[in-house]
Short mmCIF file of C-alpha atoms (C1' of nucleotides) in Angstrom, two decimals:
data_model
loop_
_atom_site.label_atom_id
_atom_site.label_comp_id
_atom_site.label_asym_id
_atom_site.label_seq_id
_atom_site.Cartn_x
_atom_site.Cartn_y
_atom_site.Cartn_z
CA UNK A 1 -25.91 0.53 2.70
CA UNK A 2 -22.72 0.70 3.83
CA UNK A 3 -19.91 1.60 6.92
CA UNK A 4 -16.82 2.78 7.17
CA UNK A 5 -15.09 2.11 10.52
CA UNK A 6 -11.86 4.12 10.41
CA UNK A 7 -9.62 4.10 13.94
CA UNK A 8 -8.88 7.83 14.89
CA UNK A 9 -5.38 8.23 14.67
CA UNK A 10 -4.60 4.58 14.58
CA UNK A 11 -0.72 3.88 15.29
CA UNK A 12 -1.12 7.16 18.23
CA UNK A 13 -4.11 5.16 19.21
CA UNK A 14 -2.73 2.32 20.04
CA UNK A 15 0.68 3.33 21.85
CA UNK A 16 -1.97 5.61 23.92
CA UNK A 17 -4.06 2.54 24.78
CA UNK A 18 -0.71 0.96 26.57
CA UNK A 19 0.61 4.24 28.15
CA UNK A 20 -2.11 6.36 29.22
CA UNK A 21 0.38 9.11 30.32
CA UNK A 22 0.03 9.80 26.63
CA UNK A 23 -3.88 11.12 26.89
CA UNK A 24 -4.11 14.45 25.78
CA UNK A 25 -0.34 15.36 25.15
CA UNK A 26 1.03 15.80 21.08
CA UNK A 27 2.35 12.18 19.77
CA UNK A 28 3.36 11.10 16.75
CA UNK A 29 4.50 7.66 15.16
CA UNK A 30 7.08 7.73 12.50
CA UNK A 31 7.86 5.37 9.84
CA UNK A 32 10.31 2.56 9.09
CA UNK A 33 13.62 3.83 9.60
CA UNK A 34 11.99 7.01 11.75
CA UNK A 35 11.89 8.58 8.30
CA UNK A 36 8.56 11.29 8.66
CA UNK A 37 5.50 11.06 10.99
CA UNK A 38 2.94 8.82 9.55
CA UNK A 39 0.35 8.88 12.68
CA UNK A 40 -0.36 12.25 14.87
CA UNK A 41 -2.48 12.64 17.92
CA UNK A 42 -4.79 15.68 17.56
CA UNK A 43 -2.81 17.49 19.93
CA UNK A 44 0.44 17.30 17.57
CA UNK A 45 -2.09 18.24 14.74
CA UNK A 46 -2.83 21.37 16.61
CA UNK A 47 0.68 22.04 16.86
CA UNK A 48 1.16 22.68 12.76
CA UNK A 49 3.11 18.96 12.53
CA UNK A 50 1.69 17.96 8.83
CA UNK A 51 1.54 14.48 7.79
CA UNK A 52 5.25 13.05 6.11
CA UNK A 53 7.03 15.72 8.38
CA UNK A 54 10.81 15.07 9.26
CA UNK A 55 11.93 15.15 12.56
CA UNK A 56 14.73 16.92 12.10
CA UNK A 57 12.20 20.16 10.70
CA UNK A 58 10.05 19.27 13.49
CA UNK A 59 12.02 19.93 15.81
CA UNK A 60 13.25 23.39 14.88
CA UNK A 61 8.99 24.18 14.62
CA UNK A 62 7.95 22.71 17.84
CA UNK A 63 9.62 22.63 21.60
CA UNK A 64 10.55 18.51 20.86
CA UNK A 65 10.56 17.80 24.92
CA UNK A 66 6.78 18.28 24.64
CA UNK A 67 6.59 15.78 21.57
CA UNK A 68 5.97 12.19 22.53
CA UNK A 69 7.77 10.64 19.63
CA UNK A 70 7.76 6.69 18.44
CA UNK A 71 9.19 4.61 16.01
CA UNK A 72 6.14 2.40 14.18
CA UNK A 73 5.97 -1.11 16.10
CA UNK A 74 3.46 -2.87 13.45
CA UNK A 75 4.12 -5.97 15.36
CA UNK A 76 1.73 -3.94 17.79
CA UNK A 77 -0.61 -2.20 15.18
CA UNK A 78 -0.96 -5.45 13.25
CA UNK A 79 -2.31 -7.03 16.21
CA UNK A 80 -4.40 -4.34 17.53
CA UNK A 81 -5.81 -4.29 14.20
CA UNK A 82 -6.53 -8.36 14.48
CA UNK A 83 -9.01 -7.18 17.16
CA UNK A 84 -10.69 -4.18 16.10
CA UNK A 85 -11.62 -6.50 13.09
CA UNK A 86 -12.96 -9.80 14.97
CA UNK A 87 -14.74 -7.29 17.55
CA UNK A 88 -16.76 -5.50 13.80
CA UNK A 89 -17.20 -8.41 12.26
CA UNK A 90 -19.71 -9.74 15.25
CA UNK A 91 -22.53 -6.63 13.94
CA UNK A 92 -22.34 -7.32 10.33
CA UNK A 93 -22.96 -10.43 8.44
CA UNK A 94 -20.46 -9.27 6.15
CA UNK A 95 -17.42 -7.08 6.06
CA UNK A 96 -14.53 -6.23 3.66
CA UNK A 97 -11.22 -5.22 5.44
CA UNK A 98 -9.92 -2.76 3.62
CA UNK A 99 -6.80 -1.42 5.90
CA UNK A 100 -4.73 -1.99 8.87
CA UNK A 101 -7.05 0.50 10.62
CA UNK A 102 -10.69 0.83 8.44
CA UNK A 103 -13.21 -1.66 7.62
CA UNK A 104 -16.41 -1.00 5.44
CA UNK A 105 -19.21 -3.38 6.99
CA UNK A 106 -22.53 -4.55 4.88
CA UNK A 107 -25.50 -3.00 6.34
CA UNK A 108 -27.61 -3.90 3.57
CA UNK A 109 -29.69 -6.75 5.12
CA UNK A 110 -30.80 -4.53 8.21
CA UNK A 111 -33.94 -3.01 6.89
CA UNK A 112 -35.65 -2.80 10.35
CA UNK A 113 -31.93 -1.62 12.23
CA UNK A 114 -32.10 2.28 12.94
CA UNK A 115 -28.22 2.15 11.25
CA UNK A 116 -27.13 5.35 13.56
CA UNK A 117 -28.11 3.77 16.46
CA UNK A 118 -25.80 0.95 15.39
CA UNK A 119 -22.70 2.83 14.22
CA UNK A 120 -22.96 5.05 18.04
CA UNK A 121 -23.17 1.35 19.90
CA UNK A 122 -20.32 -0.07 17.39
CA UNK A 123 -18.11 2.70 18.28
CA UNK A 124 -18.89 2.73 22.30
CA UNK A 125 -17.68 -1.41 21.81
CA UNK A 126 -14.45 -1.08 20.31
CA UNK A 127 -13.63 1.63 22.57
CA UNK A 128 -14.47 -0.61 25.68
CA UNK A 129 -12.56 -3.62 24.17
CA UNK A 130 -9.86 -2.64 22.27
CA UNK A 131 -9.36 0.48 24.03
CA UNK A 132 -9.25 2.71 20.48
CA UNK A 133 -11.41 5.11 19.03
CA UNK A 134 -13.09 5.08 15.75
CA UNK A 135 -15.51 7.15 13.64
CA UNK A 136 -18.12 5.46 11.51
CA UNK A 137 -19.59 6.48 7.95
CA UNK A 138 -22.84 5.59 6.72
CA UNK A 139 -23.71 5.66 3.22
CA UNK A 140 -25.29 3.99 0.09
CA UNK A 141 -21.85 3.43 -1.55
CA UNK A 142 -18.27 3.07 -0.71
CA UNK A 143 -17.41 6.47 -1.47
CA UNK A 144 -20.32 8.29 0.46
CA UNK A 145 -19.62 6.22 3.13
CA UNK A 146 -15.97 7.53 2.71
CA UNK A 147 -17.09 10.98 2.83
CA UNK A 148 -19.43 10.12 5.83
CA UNK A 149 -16.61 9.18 8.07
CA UNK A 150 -13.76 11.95 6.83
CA UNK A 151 -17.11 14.51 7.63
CA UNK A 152 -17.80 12.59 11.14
CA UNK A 153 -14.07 13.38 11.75
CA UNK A 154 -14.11 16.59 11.33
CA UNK A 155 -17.33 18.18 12.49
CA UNK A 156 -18.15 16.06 15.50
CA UNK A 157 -15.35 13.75 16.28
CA UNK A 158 -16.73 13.47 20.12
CA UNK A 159 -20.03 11.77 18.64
CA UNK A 160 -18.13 10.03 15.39
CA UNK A 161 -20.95 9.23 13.15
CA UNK A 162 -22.29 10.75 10.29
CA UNK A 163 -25.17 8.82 8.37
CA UNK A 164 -25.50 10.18 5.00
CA UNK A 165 -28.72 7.87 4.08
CA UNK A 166 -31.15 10.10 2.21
CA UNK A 167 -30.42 13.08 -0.13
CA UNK A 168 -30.75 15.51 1.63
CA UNK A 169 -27.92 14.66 4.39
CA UNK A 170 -25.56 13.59 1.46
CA UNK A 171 -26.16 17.15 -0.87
CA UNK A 172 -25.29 18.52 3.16
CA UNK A 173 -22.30 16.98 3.27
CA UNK A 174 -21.03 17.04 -0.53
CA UNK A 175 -21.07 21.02 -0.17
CA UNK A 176 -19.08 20.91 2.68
CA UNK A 177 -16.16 18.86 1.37
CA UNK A 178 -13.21 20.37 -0.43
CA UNK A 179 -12.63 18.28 -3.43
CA UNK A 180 -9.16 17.12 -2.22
CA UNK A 181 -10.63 15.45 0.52
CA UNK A 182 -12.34 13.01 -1.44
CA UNK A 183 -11.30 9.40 -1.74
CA UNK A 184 -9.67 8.68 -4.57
CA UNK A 185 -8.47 12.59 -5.44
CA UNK A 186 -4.81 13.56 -5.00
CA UNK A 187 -2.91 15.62 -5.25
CA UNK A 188 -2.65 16.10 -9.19
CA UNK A 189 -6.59 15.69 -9.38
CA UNK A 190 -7.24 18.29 -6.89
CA UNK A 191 -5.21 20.79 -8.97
CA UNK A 192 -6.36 20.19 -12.10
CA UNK A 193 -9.98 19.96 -10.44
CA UNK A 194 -9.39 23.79 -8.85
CA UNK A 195 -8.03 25.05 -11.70
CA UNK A 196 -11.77 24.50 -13.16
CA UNK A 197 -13.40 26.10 -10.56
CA UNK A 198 -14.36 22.20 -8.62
CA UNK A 199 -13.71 23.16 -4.81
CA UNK A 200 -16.12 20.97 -3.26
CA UNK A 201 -17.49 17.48 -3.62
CA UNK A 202 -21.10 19.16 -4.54
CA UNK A 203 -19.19 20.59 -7.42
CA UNK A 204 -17.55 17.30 -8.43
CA UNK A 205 -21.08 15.70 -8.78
CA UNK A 206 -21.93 18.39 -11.42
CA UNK A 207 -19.66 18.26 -13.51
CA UNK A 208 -20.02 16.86 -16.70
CA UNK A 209 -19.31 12.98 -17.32
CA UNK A 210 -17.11 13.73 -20.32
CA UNK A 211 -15.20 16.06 -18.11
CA UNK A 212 -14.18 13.34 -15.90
CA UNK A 213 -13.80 10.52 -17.95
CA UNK A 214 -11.61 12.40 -20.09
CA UNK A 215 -9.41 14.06 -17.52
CA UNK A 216 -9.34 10.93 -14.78
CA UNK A 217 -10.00 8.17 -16.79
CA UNK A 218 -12.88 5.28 -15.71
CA UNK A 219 -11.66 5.57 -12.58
CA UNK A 220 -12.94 8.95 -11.85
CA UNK A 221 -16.49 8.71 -13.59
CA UNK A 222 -16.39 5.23 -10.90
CA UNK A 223 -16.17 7.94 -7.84
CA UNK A 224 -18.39 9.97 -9.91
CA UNK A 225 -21.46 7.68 -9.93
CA UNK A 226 -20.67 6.42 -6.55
CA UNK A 227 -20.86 10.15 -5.06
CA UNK A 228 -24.32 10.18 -7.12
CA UNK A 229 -25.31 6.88 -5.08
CA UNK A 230 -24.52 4.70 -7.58
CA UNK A 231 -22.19 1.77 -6.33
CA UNK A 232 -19.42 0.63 -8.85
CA UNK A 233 -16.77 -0.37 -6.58
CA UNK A 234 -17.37 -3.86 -5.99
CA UNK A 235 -17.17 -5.47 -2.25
CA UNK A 236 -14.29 -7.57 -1.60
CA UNK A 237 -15.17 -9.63 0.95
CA UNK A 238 -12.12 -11.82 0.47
CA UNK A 239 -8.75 -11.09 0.32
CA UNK A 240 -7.81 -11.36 -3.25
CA UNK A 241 -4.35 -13.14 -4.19
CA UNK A 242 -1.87 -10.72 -4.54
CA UNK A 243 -0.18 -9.67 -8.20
CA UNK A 244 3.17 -8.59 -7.13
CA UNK A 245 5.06 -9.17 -3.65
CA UNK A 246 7.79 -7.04 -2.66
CA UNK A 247 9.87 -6.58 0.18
CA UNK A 248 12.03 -3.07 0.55
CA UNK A 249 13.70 -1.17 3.19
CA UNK A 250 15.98 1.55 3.69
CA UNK A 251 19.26 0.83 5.89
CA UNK A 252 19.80 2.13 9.23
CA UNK A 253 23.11 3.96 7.36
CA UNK A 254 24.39 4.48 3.68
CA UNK A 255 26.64 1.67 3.31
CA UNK A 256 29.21 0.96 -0.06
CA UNK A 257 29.76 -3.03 1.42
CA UNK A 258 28.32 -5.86 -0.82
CA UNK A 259 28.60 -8.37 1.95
CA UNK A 260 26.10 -6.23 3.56
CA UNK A 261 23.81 -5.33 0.59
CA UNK A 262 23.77 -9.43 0.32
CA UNK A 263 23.03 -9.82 3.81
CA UNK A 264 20.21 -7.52 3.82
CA UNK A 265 19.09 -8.67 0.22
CA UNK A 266 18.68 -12.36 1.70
CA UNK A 267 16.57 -11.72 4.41
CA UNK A 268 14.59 -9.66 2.13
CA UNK A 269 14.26 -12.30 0.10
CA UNK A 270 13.49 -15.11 2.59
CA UNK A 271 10.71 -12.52 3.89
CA UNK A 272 9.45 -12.35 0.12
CA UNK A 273 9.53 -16.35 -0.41
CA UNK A 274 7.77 -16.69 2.83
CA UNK A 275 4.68 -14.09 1.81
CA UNK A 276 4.92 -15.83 -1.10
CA UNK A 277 4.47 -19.29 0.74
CA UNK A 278 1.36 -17.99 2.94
CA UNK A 279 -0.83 -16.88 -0.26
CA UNK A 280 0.45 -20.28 -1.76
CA UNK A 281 2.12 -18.52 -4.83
CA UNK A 282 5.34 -18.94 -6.48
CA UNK A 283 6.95 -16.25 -8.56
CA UNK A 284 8.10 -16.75 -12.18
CA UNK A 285 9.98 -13.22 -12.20
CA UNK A 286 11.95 -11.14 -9.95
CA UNK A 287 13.10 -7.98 -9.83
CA UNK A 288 15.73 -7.41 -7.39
CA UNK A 289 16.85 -3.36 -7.13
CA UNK A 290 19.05 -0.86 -5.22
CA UNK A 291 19.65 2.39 -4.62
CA UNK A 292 21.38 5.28 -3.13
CA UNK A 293 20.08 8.35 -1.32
CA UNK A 294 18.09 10.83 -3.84
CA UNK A 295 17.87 13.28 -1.59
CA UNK A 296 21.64 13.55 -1.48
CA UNK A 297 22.62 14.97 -4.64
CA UNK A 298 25.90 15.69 -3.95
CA UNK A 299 26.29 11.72 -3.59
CA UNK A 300 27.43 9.51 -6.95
CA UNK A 301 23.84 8.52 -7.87
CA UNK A 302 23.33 4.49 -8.81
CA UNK A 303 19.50 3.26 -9.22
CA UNK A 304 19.89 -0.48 -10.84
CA UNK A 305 17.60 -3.13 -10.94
CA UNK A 306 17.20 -6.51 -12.90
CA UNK A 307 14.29 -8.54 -14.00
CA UNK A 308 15.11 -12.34 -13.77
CA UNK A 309 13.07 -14.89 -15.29
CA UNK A 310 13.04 -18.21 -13.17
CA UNK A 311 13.66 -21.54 -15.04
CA UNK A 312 10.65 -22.87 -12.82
CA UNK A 313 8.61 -20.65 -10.75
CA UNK A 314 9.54 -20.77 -7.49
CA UNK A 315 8.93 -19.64 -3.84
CA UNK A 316 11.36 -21.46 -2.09
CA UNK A 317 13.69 -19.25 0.10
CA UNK A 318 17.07 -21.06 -0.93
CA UNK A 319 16.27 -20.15 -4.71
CA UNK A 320 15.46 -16.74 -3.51
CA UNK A 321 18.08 -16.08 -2.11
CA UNK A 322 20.27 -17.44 -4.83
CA UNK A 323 18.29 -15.50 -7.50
CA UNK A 324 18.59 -12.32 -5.68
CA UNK A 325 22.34 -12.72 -4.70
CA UNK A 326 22.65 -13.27 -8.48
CA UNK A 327 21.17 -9.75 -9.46
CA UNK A 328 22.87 -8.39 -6.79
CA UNK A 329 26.74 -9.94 -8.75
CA UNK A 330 25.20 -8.23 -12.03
CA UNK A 331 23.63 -4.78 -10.87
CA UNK A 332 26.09 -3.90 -7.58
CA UNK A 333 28.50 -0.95 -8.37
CA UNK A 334 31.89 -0.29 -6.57
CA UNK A 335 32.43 3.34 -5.13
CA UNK A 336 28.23 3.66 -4.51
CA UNK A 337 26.88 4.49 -1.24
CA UNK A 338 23.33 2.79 -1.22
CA UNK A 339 20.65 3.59 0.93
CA UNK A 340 18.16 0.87 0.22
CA UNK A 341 17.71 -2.42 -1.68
CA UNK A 342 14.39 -4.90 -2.02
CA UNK A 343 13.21 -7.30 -4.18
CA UNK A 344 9.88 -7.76 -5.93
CA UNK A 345 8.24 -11.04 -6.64
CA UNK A 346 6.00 -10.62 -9.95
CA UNK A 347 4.09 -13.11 -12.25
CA UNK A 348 2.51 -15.12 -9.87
CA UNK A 349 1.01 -18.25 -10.19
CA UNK A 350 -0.89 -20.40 -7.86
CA UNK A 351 1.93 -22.83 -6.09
CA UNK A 352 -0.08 -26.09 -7.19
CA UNK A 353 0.01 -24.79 -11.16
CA UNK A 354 3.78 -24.77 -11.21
CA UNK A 355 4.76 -25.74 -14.40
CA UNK A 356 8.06 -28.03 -14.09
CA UNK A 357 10.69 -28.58 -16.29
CA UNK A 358 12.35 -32.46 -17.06
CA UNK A 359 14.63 -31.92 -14.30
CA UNK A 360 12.77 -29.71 -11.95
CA UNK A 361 9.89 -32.27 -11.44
CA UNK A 362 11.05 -34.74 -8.78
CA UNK A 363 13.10 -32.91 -6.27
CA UNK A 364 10.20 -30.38 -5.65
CA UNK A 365 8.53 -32.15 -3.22
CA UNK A 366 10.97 -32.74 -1.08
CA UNK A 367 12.18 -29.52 -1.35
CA UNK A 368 8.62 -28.26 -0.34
CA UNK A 369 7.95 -30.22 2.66
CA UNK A 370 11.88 -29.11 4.01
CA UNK A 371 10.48 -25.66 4.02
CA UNK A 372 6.58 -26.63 5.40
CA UNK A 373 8.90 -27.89 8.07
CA UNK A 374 10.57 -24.48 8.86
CA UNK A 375 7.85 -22.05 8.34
CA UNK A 376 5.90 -24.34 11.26
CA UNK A 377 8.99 -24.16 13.70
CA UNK A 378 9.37 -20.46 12.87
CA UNK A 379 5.64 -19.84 13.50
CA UNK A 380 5.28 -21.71 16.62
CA UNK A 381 8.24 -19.54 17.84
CA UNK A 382 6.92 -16.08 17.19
CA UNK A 383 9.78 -15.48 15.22
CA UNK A 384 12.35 -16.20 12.59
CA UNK A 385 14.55 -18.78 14.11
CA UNK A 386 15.79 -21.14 11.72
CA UNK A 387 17.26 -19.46 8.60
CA UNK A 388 19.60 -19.71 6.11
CA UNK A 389 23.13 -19.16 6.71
CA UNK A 390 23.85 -16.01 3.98
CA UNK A 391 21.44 -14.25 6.07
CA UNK A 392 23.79 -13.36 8.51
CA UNK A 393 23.24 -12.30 12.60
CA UNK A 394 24.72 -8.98 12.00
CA UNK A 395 21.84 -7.12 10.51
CA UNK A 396 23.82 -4.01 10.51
CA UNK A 397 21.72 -2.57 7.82
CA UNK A 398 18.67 -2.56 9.96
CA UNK A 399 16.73 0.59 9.93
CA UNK A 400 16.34 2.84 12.66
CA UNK A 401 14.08 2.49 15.41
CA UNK A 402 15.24 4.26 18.13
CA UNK A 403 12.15 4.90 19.90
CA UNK A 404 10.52 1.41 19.89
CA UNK A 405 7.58 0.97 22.22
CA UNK A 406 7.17 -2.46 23.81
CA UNK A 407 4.98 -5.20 21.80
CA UNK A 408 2.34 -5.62 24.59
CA UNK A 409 -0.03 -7.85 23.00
CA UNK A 410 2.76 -10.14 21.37
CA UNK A 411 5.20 -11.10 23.72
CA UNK A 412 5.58 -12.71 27.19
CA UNK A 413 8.25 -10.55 28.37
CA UNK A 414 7.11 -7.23 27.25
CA UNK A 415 3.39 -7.77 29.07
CA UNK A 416 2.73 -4.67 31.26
CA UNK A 417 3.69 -5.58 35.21
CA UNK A 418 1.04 -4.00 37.34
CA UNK A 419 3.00 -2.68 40.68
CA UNK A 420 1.42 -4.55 43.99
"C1'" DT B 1 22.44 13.59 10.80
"C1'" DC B 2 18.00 14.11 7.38
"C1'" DT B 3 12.43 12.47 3.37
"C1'" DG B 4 8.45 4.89 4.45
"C1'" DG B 5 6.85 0.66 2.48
"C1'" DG B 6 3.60 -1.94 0.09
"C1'" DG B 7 0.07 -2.13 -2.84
"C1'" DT B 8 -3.70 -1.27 -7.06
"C1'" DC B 9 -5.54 0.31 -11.49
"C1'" DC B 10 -5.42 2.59 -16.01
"C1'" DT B 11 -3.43 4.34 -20.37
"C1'" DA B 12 -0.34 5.23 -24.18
"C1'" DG B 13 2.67 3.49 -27.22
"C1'" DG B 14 5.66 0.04 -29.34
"C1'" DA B 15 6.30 -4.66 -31.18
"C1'" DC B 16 4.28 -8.08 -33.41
"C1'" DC B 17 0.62 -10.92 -35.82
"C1'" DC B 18 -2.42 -12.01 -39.94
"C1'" DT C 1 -1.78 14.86 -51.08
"C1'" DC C 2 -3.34 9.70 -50.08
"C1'" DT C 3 1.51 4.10 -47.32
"C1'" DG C 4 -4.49 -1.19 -44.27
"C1'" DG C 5 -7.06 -2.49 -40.42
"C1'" DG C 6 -7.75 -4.80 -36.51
"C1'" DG C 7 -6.07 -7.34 -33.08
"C1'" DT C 8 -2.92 -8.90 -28.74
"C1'" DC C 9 0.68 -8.47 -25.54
"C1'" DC C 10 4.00 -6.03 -22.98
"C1'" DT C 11 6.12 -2.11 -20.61
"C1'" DA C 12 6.68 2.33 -18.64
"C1'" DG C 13 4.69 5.79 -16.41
"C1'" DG C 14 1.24 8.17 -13.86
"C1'" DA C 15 -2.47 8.35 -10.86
"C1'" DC C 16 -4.31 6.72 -6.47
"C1'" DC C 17 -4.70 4.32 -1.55
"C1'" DC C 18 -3.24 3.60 3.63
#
DNA sequence: TCTGGGGTCCTAGGACCC
DNA sequence: TCTGGGGTCCTAGGACCC
């Protein structure tokens, strides 16, 4: 068997859980560069605000002085989420993290457990420690248990569980799920499902396997069985290395300087050779790209990006850096106004199966232990402190983020003061 | 003024091999 | 009429997730 712990509302969660004068009013969190609302309260649901809204559209729909509106602090959520998961993994022998905000947990070897019982006392504990509410799914696959939680959600949000054990509590809830709000159906496979008469997930589960397989692929005749009990996606109890790294963001403002494209392009790189670092890869390819604004089409349009092959593989931020100021010499156009630039790290290979050239070989180490060196004083600071000179102090292309909350949890000088 | 960032998996089709 | 067959590898593109 398996749960699905899923915060309510997770980024409005946790801003609520450090200003309580937020209870019960409409919030929303936007994204990087306060592009569109990625988190809502239920009270900002209720007022029409759909997921990915702008703020400029928002405003014209809703009286904005009611809207409690923040930019996303994931130095905040990120930590939040660090205890929601310790606190979970204390009930379960086993648990896959599988967001910054949901967990599945193993309930498999609890034959004697009354599993509801668990999921209502799970819930009432993170709520007491962390402060955040949550909704639990039971069910004997990943997907049911999906379902389970999305149907906890939306029938009886106040209690939060749903266990969809035995048939007759999964047929229940199948019938009463629209098709699009099934995991793993989006947008293009709820349309083409409609358009043959599949509206719910009862419907989905009848259809014929050739259907699926030939109209979603494997993939689909996976969430298929699963939705029929049968489990085919696999736990992943540890965090798998990753296949490609990248680091991308959108400026504050459009901006036609180089200096600043290679300002912003070296931090992004030093960020990338640093994830790199902590999952002990190195990259034998990157792919460095930029771009101006789509959605200005009256704008000279430039979308370039390069594929470099490294000599050696590498994730050393000097090299990075180099690499990526490199691309930027070959791709950057004159007379462009680019909104956004990253670079993507691909072709990994584990950092200890580098394979080194004649006169690679002997400088590596050193090279290495330099940068053990600075990742440890940049870690024990809390943040990036020592750093490479082409990255700059400026950081004029940083995005947006007007309405920043306060990282609570993180730093010494931004802890709450209680009045005396 | 103005639309996120970071991932995964699968498939079709082309290049190339014997 | 009739232009091999069976592989591998790579890439681009499309679908999905939070």
């Amino acid at each position: 068997m398996y749960a699905l712990v899923d915060c309510n509302n997770f980024y409005v969660s946790c801003e609520r859980m450090f200003n309580p004068g937020l209870e019960g009013k409409p919030v929303i969190v936007l994204s990087n560069n306060d592009g569109c609302a990625i988190s809502r309260s239920d009270e900002a649901k209720a007022l029409g605000i759909e997921m990915g809204a702008v703020p400029h559209l928002i405003s014209e729909k809703v009286d904005i002085s009611q809207l409690k509106i923040f930019s996303s602090n994931y130095t905040l959520y990120g930590d939040m989420s660090d205890r929601v998961m310790k606190l979970l993994s204390e009930f379960v022998p086993r648990m896959e993290i599988y967001s910054i905000d949901e967990a599945f947990l193993d309930m498999s070897c609890m034959p004697f457990v009354n599993l509801e019982a668990l999921a209502v006392k799970i819930k009432a504990t993170i709520k007491q420690c962390c402060g955040i509410p949550v909704c639990v799914g039971i069910g004997p696959t990943k997907a049911l248990a999906k379902v389970a939680n999305r149907f906890a959600k939306k029938t009886n949000k106040a209690y939060g569980v749903y266990c969809a054990a035995d048939k007759a509590s999964i047929d229940f809830m199948l019938k009463q799920t629209p098709i699009g709000d099934i995991w793993n159906i989006g947008h293009q496979y709820e349309l083409l499902l409609r358009r043959n008469g599949i509206f719910t997930g009862s419907d989905f589960v009848h259809v014929s396997e050739d259907f699926v397989r030939n109209n979603m692929t494997v993939q689909g005749l996976r969430l298929q069985m699963e939705l029929k009990g049968t489990p085919c996606f696999e736990w992943e109890f540890e965090q798998e290395a990753r296949k490609v790294i990248c680091v991308s963001r959108s400026f504050g403002a459009l901006t036609s300087d180089k200096a600043i494209m290679a300002e912003a392009l070296s931090n992004f790189a030093a960020a990338c050779a640093l994830k790199l670092r902590r999952q002990q890869s190195a990259a034998r390819e990157l792919r460095i790209f930029i771009n101006t604004n789509p959605h200005r089409p009256q704008d000279k349009q430039c979308f370039k990006s390069i594929v470099l092959q490294l000599d050696t593989a590498s994730n050393s931020t000097p090299e990075l850096i180099k690499y990526a100021l490199k691309a930027l010499d070959i791709i950057f156009k004159d007379g462009c106004r680019y909104m956004k630039c990253g670079i993507e790290a691909r072709n990994l290979v584990a950092e200890n199966n580098i394979q080194f050239n004649i006169f690679t070989a002997g400088v590596t180490a050193k090279k290495k232990k330099l940068l053990s060196v600075l990742d440890k004083v940049n870690d024990g600071m809390g943040k990036e402190l020592v750093r490479y000179g082409i990255q700059g102090f400026t950081r004029t292309y940083k995005a947006r983020a007007a309405k920043l909350s306060p990282c609570y949890t993180t730093r010494f000088e931004h802890i709450i003061k209680a009045n005396d």
